[in-house]
mmCIF file of C-alpha atoms in Angstrom:
data_model
loop_
_atom_site.group_PDB
_atom_site.id
_atom_site.type_symbol
_atom_site.label_atom_id
_atom_site.label_comp_id
_atom_site.label_asym_id
_atom_site.label_seq_id
_atom_site.Cartn_x
_atom_site.Cartn_y
_atom_site.Cartn_z
ATOM 1 C CA VAL A 271 18.852 7.398 2.542
ATOM 2 C CA GLY A 272 18.446 11.404 2.238
ATOM 3 C CA LEU A 273 16.116 13.270 4.760
ATOM 4 C CA GLU A 274 13.255 13.614 2.165
ATOM 5 C CA SER A 275 13.305 10.097 2.069
ATOM 6 C CA ARG A 276 12.924 8.929 5.389
ATOM 7 C CA ARG A 277 9.994 11.568 5.647
ATOM 8 C CA ALA A 278 8.382 9.810 2.987
ATOM 9 C CA HIS A 279 9.096 6.262 4.557
ATOM 10 C CA ASN A 280 7.644 7.849 7.614
ATOM 11 C CA THR A 281 4.632 9.012 6.224
ATOM 12 C CA TRP A 282 3.554 6.290 4.246
ATOM 13 C CA TYR A 283 4.557 3.589 6.939
ATOM 14 C CA ARG A 284 1.617 6.352 9.323
ATOM 15 C CA ALA A 285 -0.373 6.152 6.427
ATOM 16 C CA ALA A 286 -0.850 2.486 5.957
ATOM 17 C CA VAL A 287 -1.732 1.885 9.613
ATOM 18 C CA VAL A 288 -4.476 5.162 9.930
ATOM 19 C CA ILE A 289 -6.028 3.521 6.562
ATOM 20 C CA VAL A 290 -5.819 -0.427 6.727
ATOM 21 C CA SER A 291 -6.761 -2.082 10.382
ATOM 22 C CA PHE A 292 -4.902 -5.322 9.676
ATOM 23 C CA ARG A 293 -5.348 -7.199 12.256
ATOM 24 C CA ASN A 294 -7.992 -9.821 10.629
ATOM 25 C CA MET A 295 -5.419 -9.933 7.216
ATOM 26 C CA PRO A 296 -3.919 -12.981 6.430
ATOM 27 C CA SER A 297 -0.684 -12.367 5.515
ATOM 28 C CA PHE A 298 -0.248 -11.569 2.145
ATOM 29 C CA PRO A 299 -3.091 -9.532 1.230
ATOM 30 C CA LYS A 300 -1.346 -7.337 3.973
ATOM 31 C CA TYR A 301 1.486 -6.851 2.031
ATOM 32 C CA ILE A 302 -0.373 -6.106 -1.530
ATOM 33 C CA VAL A 303 -2.421 -3.554 0.320
ATOM 34 C CA PHE A 304 0.862 -1.868 2.235
ATOM 35 C CA LEU A 305 2.439 -1.807 -1.429
ATOM 36 C CA LEU A 306 0.186 -0.233 -2.926
ATOM 37 C CA LEU A 307 -0.401 2.623 0.473
ATOM 38 C CA SER A 308 3.063 3.500 0.631
ATOM 39 C CA LEU A 309 3.803 3.403 -3.296
ATOM 40 C CA ALA A 310 0.403 6.026 -3.663
ATOM 41 C CA THR A 311 1.887 8.155 -0.052
ATOM 42 C CA HIS A 312 5.064 8.405 -1.758
ATOM 43 C CA CYS A 313 3.628 10.025 -4.654
ATOM 44 C CA LEU A 314 0.841 11.970 -2.985
ATOM 45 C CA SER A 315 3.675 13.594 -1.834
ATOM 46 C CA GLU A 316 5.777 14.021 -4.702
ATOM 47 C CA SER A 317 2.464 15.446 -6.452
ATOM 48 C CA LYS A 318 1.559 19.198 -5.966
ATOM 49 C CA GLY A 319 -1.721 18.210 -5.720
ATOM 50 C CA GLY A 320 -2.173 16.419 -2.008
ATOM 51 C CA CYS A 321 -4.578 16.312 0.618
ATOM 52 C CA GLY A 322 -3.557 18.588 2.871
ATOM 53 C CA ARG A 323 -4.672 18.322 6.766
ATOM 54 C CA ASN A 324 -7.369 21.061 6.990
ATOM 55 C CA GLU A 325 -9.285 20.369 3.974
ATOM 56 C CA PRO A 326 -12.918 19.722 5.054
ATOM 57 C CA ASP A 327 -13.032 15.812 4.065
ATOM 58 C CA PHE A 328 -9.712 15.210 4.118
ATOM 59 C CA SER A 329 -10.317 10.811 3.902
ATOM 60 C CA GLN A 330 -12.248 11.077 0.667
ATOM 61 C CA CYS A 331 -9.571 13.435 -1.098
ATOM 62 C CA VAL A 332 -7.404 10.847 0.259
ATOM 63 C CA VAL A 333 -9.927 7.871 -1.649
ATOM 64 C CA ASP A 334 -9.798 9.995 -4.613
ATOM 65 C CA LYS A 335 -5.957 10.774 -4.819
ATOM 66 C CA MET A 336 -5.179 7.164 -4.142
ATOM 67 C CA ASN A 337 -7.560 5.994 -6.554
ATOM 68 C CA GLY A 338 -6.638 8.432 -9.138
ATOM 69 C CA LEU A 339 -2.753 7.128 -9.018
ATOM 70 C CA ARG A 340 -3.766 3.875 -10.647
ATOM 71 C CA SER A 341 -1.946 4.393 -14.100
ATOM 72 C CA THR A 342 1.040 6.057 -12.732
ATOM 73 C CA LEU A 343 1.503 2.574 -9.964
ATOM 74 C CA LYS A 344 0.554 0.326 -13.236
ATOM 75 C CA LYS A 345 3.566 1.875 -15.586
ATOM 76 C CA GLY A 346 6.148 1.613 -12.454
ATOM 77 C CA LEU A 347 7.998 4.496 -10.406
ATOM 78 C CA PRO A 348 11.543 3.904 -12.743
ATOM 79 C CA HIS A 349 12.982 6.967 -9.933
ATOM 80 C CA LEU A 350 12.349 4.074 -7.077
ATOM 81 C CA LYS A 351 13.681 1.701 -9.355
ATOM 82 C CA ILE A 352 10.185 -0.161 -8.960
ATOM 83 C CA GLY A 353 8.616 -1.657 -12.042
ATOM 84 C CA SER A 354 5.481 -2.365 -12.780
ATOM 85 C CA LEU A 355 2.245 -3.547 -10.377
ATOM 86 C CA ASP A 356 0.768 -6.042 -12.958
ATOM 87 C CA PRO A 357 1.548 -8.585 -13.513
ATOM 88 C CA MET A 358 3.380 -8.542 -10.319
ATOM 89 C CA VAL A 359 5.844 -11.462 -9.514
ATOM 90 C CA VAL A 360 6.395 -12.989 -5.685
ATOM 91 C CA PRO A 361 9.189 -15.522 -5.864
ATOM 92 C CA MET A 362 8.210 -16.750 -2.648
ATOM 93 C CA ILE A 363 5.013 -16.586 -0.039
ATOM 94 C CA ARG A 364 4.798 -18.725 2.786
ATOM 95 C CA LEU A 365 1.697 -19.401 5.353
ATOM 96 C CA LYS A 366 2.076 -20.782 8.466
ATOM 97 C CA GLN A 367 -0.815 -21.250 10.646
ATOM 98 C CA GLY A 368 -1.270 -23.399 14.112
ATOM 99 C CA TYR A 369 0.913 -25.641 16.229
ATOM 100 C CA GLY A 370 0.852 -29.231 17.259
ATOM 101 C CA PRO A 371 -1.196 -31.868 15.441
ATOM 102 C CA VAL A 372 -3.745 -29.546 13.975
ATOM 103 C CA SER A 373 -0.647 -27.249 11.565
ATOM 104 C CA LEU A 374 -0.722 -25.561 7.898
ATOM 105 C CA ASP A 375 2.588 -25.016 6.939
ATOM 106 C CA LEU A 376 2.671 -23.954 3.307
ATOM 107 C CA ILE A 377 5.195 -22.891 0.418
ATOM 108 C CA SER A 378 4.167 -21.444 -2.851
ATOM 109 C CA THR A 379 6.999 -20.092 -5.715
ATOM 110 C CA ASP A 380 6.677 -18.220 -8.734
ATOM 111 C CA GLN A 381 3.470 -16.699 -8.290
ATOM 112 C CA VAL A 382 2.047 -14.108 -10.696
ATOM 113 C CA PHE A 383 -0.397 -11.745 -10.088
ATOM 114 C CA ARG A 384 -2.380 -10.108 -12.355
ATOM 115 C CA GLY A 385 -4.463 -7.595 -11.936
ATOM 116 C CA ILE A 386 -3.906 -6.508 -8.627
ATOM 117 C CA ILE A 387 -3.866 -2.515 -10.323
ATOM 118 C CA ASN A 388 -7.677 -3.211 -10.808
ATOM 119 C CA TYR A 389 -8.043 -2.401 -6.831
ATOM 120 C CA GLU A 390 -10.806 0.819 -5.771
ATOM 121 C CA ILE A 391 -10.871 2.443 -2.618
ATOM 122 C CA LYS A 392 -14.332 3.017 -1.977
ATOM 123 C CA SER A 393 -13.913 4.731 1.604
ATOM 124 C CA ALA A 394 -11.698 5.222 3.879
ATOM 125 C CA LYS A 395 -11.436 6.698 7.885
ATOM 126 C CA ILE A 396 -8.689 8.703 8.220
ATOM 127 C CA SER A 397 -7.751 10.668 11.693
ATOM 128 C CA ARG A 398 -5.829 13.707 10.069
ATOM 129 C CA TRP A 399 -4.311 14.640 13.433
ATOM 130 C CA SER A 400 -3.144 11.428 13.677
ATOM 131 C CA LEU A 401 -0.372 11.873 10.998
ATOM 132 C CA ARG A 402 2.226 13.640 12.510
#
């Protein structure tokens, strides 16, 4: 992994942590949100129209850019060896919750999700100074 790739990875990880609060979200939606944010942030880092920290409305800029990336993410990113996100095929999902007499262990295989790319981010609160 080259230096630029590491920088991009660190940037999108921080952006995902800052933008989305994962605390009360089940694990599969966390995966989807993290994947979309990671890909979008990577695309933003490569494009000329990224959002600068000194921009007056940084949060709205990020929302606009991520909503604008839908067509790019739908086609996929061949240079990253990532295919189209619509439909998205997930080989296995496991949901395990609780222990003891009341618990749930659910395994679902070969799931196909359509319409993921129709996301719309309406707002975000991003502390631009925490993205160092």
